[in-house]
Amino acid sequence: MSEIELVDVQAGYGRAAPVLRGFSVEVPAGTVVCLVGPNGAGKSTVLKVASGLLGPRSGKVMVGGKDMTGAGPQKMLAEGVALVLQGHSVFREMTVEENVLLGGYTLTDKAKRAKRAAFVKELFPVVGERWHSLAGLLSGGQQKQVEFARSLMVDPKVVLLDEPSMGLDPKATSTIFEQVVRMRDAGTAVLLVEQNARRALQTADLGCVLDLGRVHISGPAADLLADPQLGELYLGGRPAEKPPVV
Amino acid sequence: MLVFQSVVLGLLLGGLYALLAAGLTLYFGIMRVVMIAHSAFLILAAYLAWWTNDRLGIDPLLSMVVTVPLFFGAGVLLQRGLLSRLRPATLTMMSVLITFAIALIIEGLLGYAFTGTQRRIQLGYGTASFELFGARVAVVKLIAFGLAVVSLACLYVLMKRTQFGWALRATIQHPDAARLVGIDTERTAGFGFGLGLATAAVGGTALSLDTTIYPSLHWHWIGPLMAIIVVGGLGSVPGAAAAALVLGLAQSLLQIPMGATWAQTVFYVALFATLAVRPQGFFGGRLAQRF
Amino acid sequence: MHSPARRTTWAVALSATLLLAACGGGGDDEEGGGSGDPIVVGISLPLTGDFSEPGKGVQEGYEAWAKITNDKGGLLGRQIELKILDDQSNADRVVADYEQLIGSDQVDLVVGPFSTRLVVPSARVAQEYGMLFVEPAGAAAEVFNQGFKNLFYAAPAVADDHYNHLAEYLLALPAGQKPATVAYAAMDDPFAQGTAYGLKKKLEAGGVKTVVNEVYPPNTTDFGSIAAKIAAAKPDMVVGGSQYQDGVNLIVALQQLNYQPKLAAFSTAPTSPEFAKAIGNKTEGILSPTGYSQDAPYESNKEFVEKFKAQFGKVPEEDQANGYTTGQVVAAAVQAAGCAEQGECQQKLIDWLHGNTVDTVVGPLKWDATGKPQGAHMIQQWIGDDIKIVLPADAKEADMVYPKPAW
Ligand SMILES: Nc1ncnc2c1ncn2[C@@H]1O[C@H](COP(=O)(O)OP(=O)(O)OP(=O)(O)O)[C@@H](O)[C@H]1O
Ligand SMILES: [Mg+2]
């Protein structure tokens, strides 16, 4: 059973033409699914629909087998879906501590909140080190980790990550990808959107290419990496390691 | 001696400015709403305090038992019913127009209900004062200052220590991220707005203790208050409080050499200086602890 | 209570908005002036609009004058008949009104309208027709520098002269007692400021030092700093060029600072019935100039107060007294000249007033060539729980208390 599944979703903003035109994707438990596509293809829109920030015009959003179409972010969160937005979305003028604890806003059990906080601090050492700093004063990579930590406070079943490596140096990017793997190993499914597609596909189990509002192609990440046509169109040139299969 | 007396008066005045500016800051922080009607609500609360004293014969401070919850409710309704329906792109501009209209309506109703005559609460302790290191401190001014300090402290504790305060700050700083951690941002914004208006109820009562009120008095207040929140760094409550104290003090001290008329312009000079030199404000800064 | 200057500003704003054609009334047969005919007095007053409240007050004053005079057999044996038009507080309207009254209605006499703003245009109409023009409201300097020869302001003094009696009193004190330093705070308004500056000019000329001189905008509500400045300078005397509420606020602010002057004088505020309560009854020794007092011992005043009460069921205030005084001035001239009609008679009336003193409910009045009254206001002082006339000596109800007790 998949943690989250979008079925034939149409979605868009205001009265404008739909951005997504019959898009489907599925994130099985314990996997990292990577969503790639050109700028403006609608990748962030997919994540907004999946997190409940944007209601689909048609189609279905299934979470753990339950139809959650039209549910808002609060309900989605209760079902175990957490989204880390594209760009910076820490509460800049609150401390790291306040940011992380706010991740557990919906947890009524104080003890559980403390336990989760200890857990994410361990997972992201930087978070513990900068616990009392203002989040906005942290570097971009550090802020991203705070956002991860915040989203993991509710112990979600699936985390939606929107371009987590954007604007980060190679070392920070590596850290982020390492952490994606650690999150999966800790039992959380991940739907990952990345510009750094080649790198992301190397980390992911499954891949999905989004173009013109639809799934262009999907399958095991390794297969997509090996596809020469995809390589040219979406992954930034040919794969360096493997020669093209003719 | 005169300088010290002026410092005392300036601080007492600045405390009141700080409370009033705190409300305006909340609206702007939460919703990018420029709330022109804030000072009209302030005068409304002052009138209600005066009315309580004049007609019911009880201490004007007791009027807060009614006005604070009333204004809170009115704030929630105003935000949920009117301002939250504005399109984000035109929100700030439209909010100026709408709240301008609200200010005019309140002024008109006050004029209708109480006439344009100037009113002043007549208190037994209205002229009482005591000496503090050679300066005279009027009891009513001290009560007003005390109200401001207590409400600001409550506001601080609320913002810093309560679940609601955290949710409100998160909503102000990143509404989408706030929704994603499960905060009902709509409701929170409504309550935040109500909180802002509740400060007007307290401020108005404090104001009524030691000044004359008349329906159009709010135009006299809104300019300095707007200047304070800009100088304080739009959206920063401590920034606004610091700016309020400094400007209140400056106004009081400048009256010594310049007289009352010119001393008032300190607010506008500070406003222009801020816009020219440091548009993000002198106290809030680009990134500072706002609460 | 009401300052002419403040009304003036309102009238300026209002006059632009209304313009109504004068409705053609009249047609009464008022030719000549045979001794059986009544004397018709034409008046235009703001009975509606912004100045309707003081306008009606002045109207009551005129009506009381007509009734009291008629009850005693009229003027020159003729009954007085008032012809009052409503100018709706509109300066354009007032000119048309007087044109109609003098030109088509052929009234025998005209008297002035209300508010400084309306006095100047109407006096001009009267001047064109060579009519005497006695008016109850028009204390501003502009009224007297238009070169009118026919105008007389029927009140004791213009703003600048309100404090003359006090100035005389203080300057006559022996050197040791005379206040040495004075603080002035005045509203930025020609009327309120005029009162304080009139006194300032005279005291300065008499060698009394000005230590604080503050002018505040009319919308000022916080008087803490001004009061602090005054209190710190510790002057012997404080003078407020105030209207009502600002006067109250300033006094309260001074009391909050526990400043105890030897003398405190404020215009307008202290004579208001609300005053004592507004400052928590800490009124001890406060002085105020007043244009009219029901208690003033002038002979005609007792009659006026008594009969006015009988006619209207209330005591007369300053507006009513102003209207009544105007009537008294005109009546004195008519009596002396022995005529009351348009034409040559009017010049006789004017000439007589320029050379004589008239006893009125506000005391004896006389005028200079511009029609400016040569008197001063009475000075009242809060003594105990009451405000009493203390100056001039011939009108006093009590002795002035100086230095004043603590407030
Ligand atoms: N809030 C919004 N209101 C209106 N249109 C929007 C909004 N957000 C995105 N769009 C439009 O929807 C389309 C898809 O945007 P989306 O952000 O999903 O693309 P993306 O694939 O995430 O692009 P990128 O790689 O640049 O992040 C774009 O044409 C964009 O202009
Ligand atoms: Mg995107």
PDB file of N, CA and C in Angstrom, chain B residues 2 5 9 13 118 120 122 126-127 129 136 138 140-141 210-212 214 217 220 252 255-256 259-261, chain C residues 214-217 219 221-222 224-226 228-229 232 245-246 248-249 252 255-258 277-279 282:
ATOM      1  N   LEU B   2      13.848  71.317  34.861  1.00  0.00           N
ATOM      2  CA  LEU B   2      12.822  71.290  33.829  1.00  0.00           C
ATOM      3  C   LEU B   2      13.074  70.114  32.889  1.00  0.00           C
ATOM      4  N   GLN B   5      11.955  67.002  34.594  1.00  0.00           N
ATOM      5  CA  GLN B   5      10.494  66.960  34.589  1.00  0.00           C
ATOM      6  C   GLN B   5       9.988  66.555  33.191  1.00  0.00           C
ATOM      7  N   LEU B   9       7.728  63.366  32.025  1.00  0.00           N
ATOM      8  CA  LEU B   9       6.501  63.511  31.250  1.00  0.00           C
ATOM      9  C   LEU B   9       6.614  62.772  29.919  1.00  0.00           C
ATOM     10  N   LEU B  13       4.258  59.741  28.570  1.00  0.00           N
ATOM     11  CA  LEU B  13       3.562  59.869  27.292  1.00  0.00           C
ATOM     12  C   LEU B  13       3.983  58.751  26.344  1.00  0.00           C
ATOM     13  N   GLN B 118     -16.147  69.170  23.528  1.00  0.00           N
ATOM     14  CA  GLN B 118     -15.009  68.497  24.140  1.00  0.00           C
ATOM     15  C   GLN B 118     -15.405  67.947  25.504  1.00  0.00           C
ATOM     16  N   ARG B 120     -14.124  65.823  29.134  1.00  0.00           N
ATOM     17  CA  ARG B 120     -13.005  65.411  29.969  1.00  0.00           C
ATOM     18  C   ARG B 120     -13.573  64.747  31.193  1.00  0.00           C
ATOM     19  N   GLN B 122     -14.083  63.869  34.845  1.00  0.00           N
ATOM     20  CA  GLN B 122     -13.833  64.630  36.054  1.00  0.00           C
ATOM     21  C   GLN B 122     -13.597  63.664  37.196  1.00  0.00           C
ATOM     22  N   GLY B 126      -7.958  63.727  39.744  1.00  0.00           N
ATOM     23  CA  GLY B 126      -7.477  64.279  38.471  1.00  0.00           C
ATOM     24  C   GLY B 126      -6.267  65.180  38.589  1.00  0.00           C
ATOM     25  N   THR B 127      -6.170  65.928  39.695  1.00  0.00           N
ATOM     26  CA  THR B 127      -5.036  66.845  39.807  1.00  0.00           C
ATOM     27  C   THR B 127      -4.029  66.376  40.860  1.00  0.00           C
ATOM     28  N   SER B 129      -0.947  64.577  42.594  1.00  0.00           N
ATOM     29  CA  SER B 129       0.380  64.261  42.083  1.00  0.00           C
ATOM     30  C   SER B 129       1.307  63.995  43.256  1.00  0.00           C
ATOM     31  N   ARG B 136       7.398  66.293  39.424  1.00  0.00           N
ATOM     32  CA  ARG B 136       6.048  65.977  39.854  1.00  0.00           C
ATOM     33  C   ARG B 136       5.490  64.914  38.915  1.00  0.00           C
ATOM     34  N   ALA B 138       1.968  63.108  37.987  1.00  0.00           N
ATOM     35  CA  ALA B 138       0.523  63.142  38.192  1.00  0.00           C
ATOM     36  C   ALA B 138       0.004  61.713  38.321  1.00  0.00           C
ATOM     37  N   VAL B 140      -2.915  60.440  37.598  1.00  0.00           N
ATOM     38  CA  VAL B 140      -3.621  59.914  36.419  1.00  0.00           C
ATOM     39  C   VAL B 140      -2.656  59.504  35.309  1.00  0.00           C
ATOM     40  N   LYS B 141      -1.592  60.286  35.142  1.00  0.00           N
ATOM     41  CA  LYS B 141      -0.626  59.933  34.111  1.00  0.00           C
ATOM     42  C   LYS B 141       0.071  58.623  34.465  1.00  0.00           C
ATOM     43  N   ASP B 210      -6.698  61.563  31.352  1.00  0.00           N
ATOM     44  CA  ASP B 210      -5.981  62.812  31.518  1.00  0.00           C
ATOM     45  C   ASP B 210      -5.989  63.676  30.269  1.00  0.00           C
ATOM     46  N   THR B 211      -7.022  63.556  29.452  1.00  0.00           N
ATOM     47  CA  THR B 211      -7.046  64.444  28.304  1.00  0.00           C
ATOM     48  C   THR B 211      -8.474  64.726  27.915  1.00  0.00           C
ATOM     49  N   THR B 212      -8.603  65.729  27.084  1.00  0.00           N
ATOM     50  CA  THR B 212      -9.908  66.083  26.557  1.00  0.00           C
ATOM     51  C   THR B 212     -10.164  65.239  25.325  1.00  0.00           C
ATOM     52  N   TYR B 214     -12.710  64.576  21.860  1.00  0.00           N
ATOM     53  CA  TYR B 214     -13.781  65.040  20.972  1.00  0.00           C
ATOM     54  C   TYR B 214     -13.742  64.124  19.753  1.00  0.00           C
ATOM     55  N   LEU B 217     -10.763  63.817  17.338  1.00  0.00           N
ATOM     56  CA  LEU B 217      -9.433  63.775  17.964  1.00  0.00           C
ATOM     57  C   LEU B 217      -8.523  62.698  17.358  1.00  0.00           C
ATOM     58  N   HIS B 220      -5.656  63.456  15.105  1.00  0.00           N
ATOM     59  CA  HIS B 220      -4.520  64.034  15.791  1.00  0.00           C
ATOM     60  C   HIS B 220      -3.557  62.924  16.238  1.00  0.00           C
ATOM     61  N   SER B 252       8.560  65.685  24.156  1.00  0.00           N
ATOM     62  CA  SER B 252       8.488  66.378  25.429  1.00  0.00           C
ATOM     63  C   SER B 252       9.677  67.329  25.621  1.00  0.00           C
ATOM     64  N   GLN B 255       9.786  70.450  23.295  1.00  0.00           N
ATOM     65  CA  GLN B 255       8.858  71.526  23.610  1.00  0.00           C
ATOM     66  C   GLN B 255       9.532  72.630  24.404  1.00  0.00           C
ATOM     67  N   ILE B 256      10.611  72.281  25.075  1.00  0.00           N
ATOM     68  CA  ILE B 256      11.292  73.315  25.865  1.00  0.00           C
ATOM     69  C   ILE B 256      11.831  74.410  24.937  1.00  0.00           C
ATOM     70  N   GLY B 259       8.547  74.922  21.580  1.00  0.00           N
ATOM     71  CA  GLY B 259       7.112  75.152  21.762  1.00  0.00           C
ATOM     72  C   GLY B 259       6.315  73.981  21.229  1.00  0.00           C
ATOM     73  N   ALA B 260       5.038  73.960  21.618  1.00  0.00           N
ATOM     74  CA  ALA B 260       4.204  72.795  21.356  1.00  0.00           C
ATOM     75  C   ALA B 260       3.995  72.529  19.866  1.00  0.00           C
ATOM     76  N   THR B 261       3.754  73.596  19.105  1.00  0.00           N
ATOM     77  CA  THR B 261       3.418  73.417  17.692  1.00  0.00           C
ATOM     78  C   THR B 261       4.539  72.719  16.946  1.00  0.00           C
TER      79      THR B 261
ATOM     80  N   GLU C 214       4.311  80.780  25.506  1.00  0.00           N
ATOM     81  CA  GLU C 214       4.013  79.578  24.714  1.00  0.00           C
ATOM     82  C   GLU C 214       2.746  79.778  23.895  1.00  0.00           C
ATOM     83  N   VAL C 215       2.794  79.320  22.653  1.00  0.00           N
ATOM     84  CA  VAL C 215       1.581  79.305  21.827  1.00  0.00           C
ATOM     85  C   VAL C 215       1.325  77.863  21.442  1.00  0.00           C
ATOM     86  N   TYR C 216       0.096  77.405  21.649  1.00  0.00           N
ATOM     87  CA  TYR C 216      -0.190  76.016  21.309  1.00  0.00           C
ATOM     88  C   TYR C 216      -1.296  75.930  20.269  1.00  0.00           C
ATOM     89  N   PRO C 217      -1.253  74.889  19.406  1.00  0.00           N
ATOM     90  CA  PRO C 217      -2.286  74.748  18.377  1.00  0.00           C
ATOM     91  C   PRO C 217      -3.644  74.432  19.018  1.00  0.00           C
ATOM     92  N   ASN C 219      -5.740  72.218  18.565  1.00  0.00           N
ATOM     93  CA  ASN C 219      -6.077  70.816  18.822  1.00  0.00           C
ATOM     94  C   ASN C 219      -5.253  70.206  19.952  1.00  0.00           C
ATOM     95  N   THR C 221      -4.067  68.603  23.186  1.00  0.00           N
ATOM     96  CA  THR C 221      -4.766  67.994  24.308  1.00  0.00           C
ATOM     97  C   THR C 221      -3.803  67.692  25.446  1.00  0.00           C
ATOM     98  N   ASP C 222      -2.520  67.607  25.123  1.00  0.00           N
ATOM     99  CA  ASP C 222      -1.559  67.298  26.175  1.00  0.00           C
ATOM    100  C   ASP C 222      -0.816  68.571  26.586  1.00  0.00           C
ATOM    101  N   GLY C 224       1.037  68.756  29.388  1.00  0.00           N
ATOM    102  CA  GLY C 224       2.056  68.411  30.362  1.00  0.00           C
ATOM    103  C   GLY C 224       3.335  69.199  30.165  1.00  0.00           C
ATOM    104  N   SER C 225       3.814  69.265  28.928  1.00  0.00           N
ATOM    105  CA  SER C 225       5.107  69.904  28.690  1.00  0.00           C
ATOM    106  C   SER C 225       5.044  71.411  28.863  1.00  0.00           C
ATOM    107  N   ILE C 226       3.952  72.003  28.382  1.00  0.00           N
ATOM    108  CA  ILE C 226       3.813  73.451  28.545  1.00  0.00           C
ATOM    109  C   ILE C 226       3.770  73.781  30.033  1.00  0.00           C
ATOM    110  N   ALA C 228       4.997  72.042  32.420  1.00  0.00           N
ATOM    111  CA  ALA C 228       6.311  71.785  33.022  1.00  0.00           C
ATOM    112  C   ALA C 228       7.217  72.996  32.825  1.00  0.00           C
ATOM    113  N   LYS C 229       7.135  73.560  31.635  1.00  0.00           N
ATOM    114  CA  LYS C 229       7.964  74.714  31.333  1.00  0.00           C
ATOM    115  C   LYS C 229       7.597  75.899  32.239  1.00  0.00           C
ATOM    116  N   ALA C 232       8.581  75.159  35.900  1.00  0.00           N
ATOM    117  CA  ALA C 232      10.023  75.225  36.129  1.00  0.00           C
ATOM    118  C   ALA C 232      10.508  76.661  36.213  1.00  0.00           C
ATOM    119  N   GLN C 245     -11.911  74.313  26.861  1.00  0.00           N
ATOM    120  CA  GLN C 245     -11.314  73.049  27.270  1.00  0.00           C
ATOM    121  C   GLN C 245      -9.802  73.135  27.457  1.00  0.00           C
ATOM    122  N   ASP C 246      -9.154  73.904  26.588  1.00  0.00           N
ATOM    123  CA  ASP C 246      -7.709  74.038  26.723  1.00  0.00           C
ATOM    124  C   ASP C 246      -7.358  74.726  28.034  1.00  0.00           C
ATOM    125  N   VAL C 248      -9.084  74.516  30.830  1.00  0.00           N
ATOM    126  CA  VAL C 248      -9.239  73.492  31.869  1.00  0.00           C
ATOM    127  C   VAL C 248      -8.010  72.578  31.885  1.00  0.00           C
ATOM    128  N   ASN C 249      -7.618  72.110  30.703  1.00  0.00           N
ATOM    129  CA  ASN C 249      -6.491  71.181  30.623  1.00  0.00           C
ATOM    130  C   ASN C 249      -5.200  71.794  31.152  1.00  0.00           C
ATOM    131  N   VAL C 252      -5.344  72.055  34.950  1.00  0.00           N
ATOM    132  CA  VAL C 252      -5.146  70.737  35.563  1.00  0.00           C
ATOM    133  C   VAL C 252      -3.675  70.333  35.483  1.00  0.00           C
ATOM    134  N   GLN C 255      -1.713  72.190  38.007  1.00  0.00           N
ATOM    135  CA  GLN C 255      -1.979  71.705  39.357  1.00  0.00           C
ATOM    136  C   GLN C 255      -1.301  70.361  39.591  1.00  0.00           C
ATOM    137  N   GLN C 256      -1.252  69.532  38.542  1.00  0.00           N
ATOM    138  CA  GLN C 256      -0.571  68.246  38.680  1.00  0.00           C
ATOM    139  C   GLN C 256       0.907  68.448  39.019  1.00  0.00           C
ATOM    140  N   LEU C 257       1.461  69.555  38.541  1.00  0.00           N
ATOM    141  CA  LEU C 257       2.875  69.829  38.827  1.00  0.00           C
ATOM    142  C   LEU C 257       3.046  70.605  40.133  1.00  0.00           C
ATOM    143  N   ASN C 258       1.908  70.850  40.789  1.00  0.00           N
ATOM    144  CA  ASN C 258       1.916  71.553  42.066  1.00  0.00           C
ATOM    145  C   ASN C 258       2.547  72.938  41.974  1.00  0.00           C
ATOM    146  N   LYS C 277     -16.353  72.012  38.475  1.00  0.00           N
ATOM    147  CA  LYS C 277     -16.388  70.561  38.515  1.00  0.00           C
ATOM    148  C   LYS C 277     -15.276  69.979  37.638  1.00  0.00           C
ATOM    149  N   ALA C 278     -15.043  70.637  36.499  1.00  0.00           N
ATOM    150  CA  ALA C 278     -14.057  70.117  35.549  1.00  0.00           C
ATOM    151  C   ALA C 278     -12.656  70.067  36.145  1.00  0.00           C
ATOM    152  N   ILE C 279     -12.341  70.977  37.045  1.00  0.00           N
ATOM    153  CA  ILE C 279     -10.993  70.934  37.620  1.00  0.00           C
ATOM    154  C   ILE C 279     -11.028  70.459  39.068  1.00  0.00           C
ATOM    155  N   LYS C 282     -10.764  72.794  42.388  1.00  0.00           N
ATOM    156  CA  LYS C 282      -9.558  73.493  42.857  1.00  0.00           C
ATOM    157  C   LYS C 282      -9.442  74.823  42.118  1.00  0.00           C
TER     158      LYS C 282
END
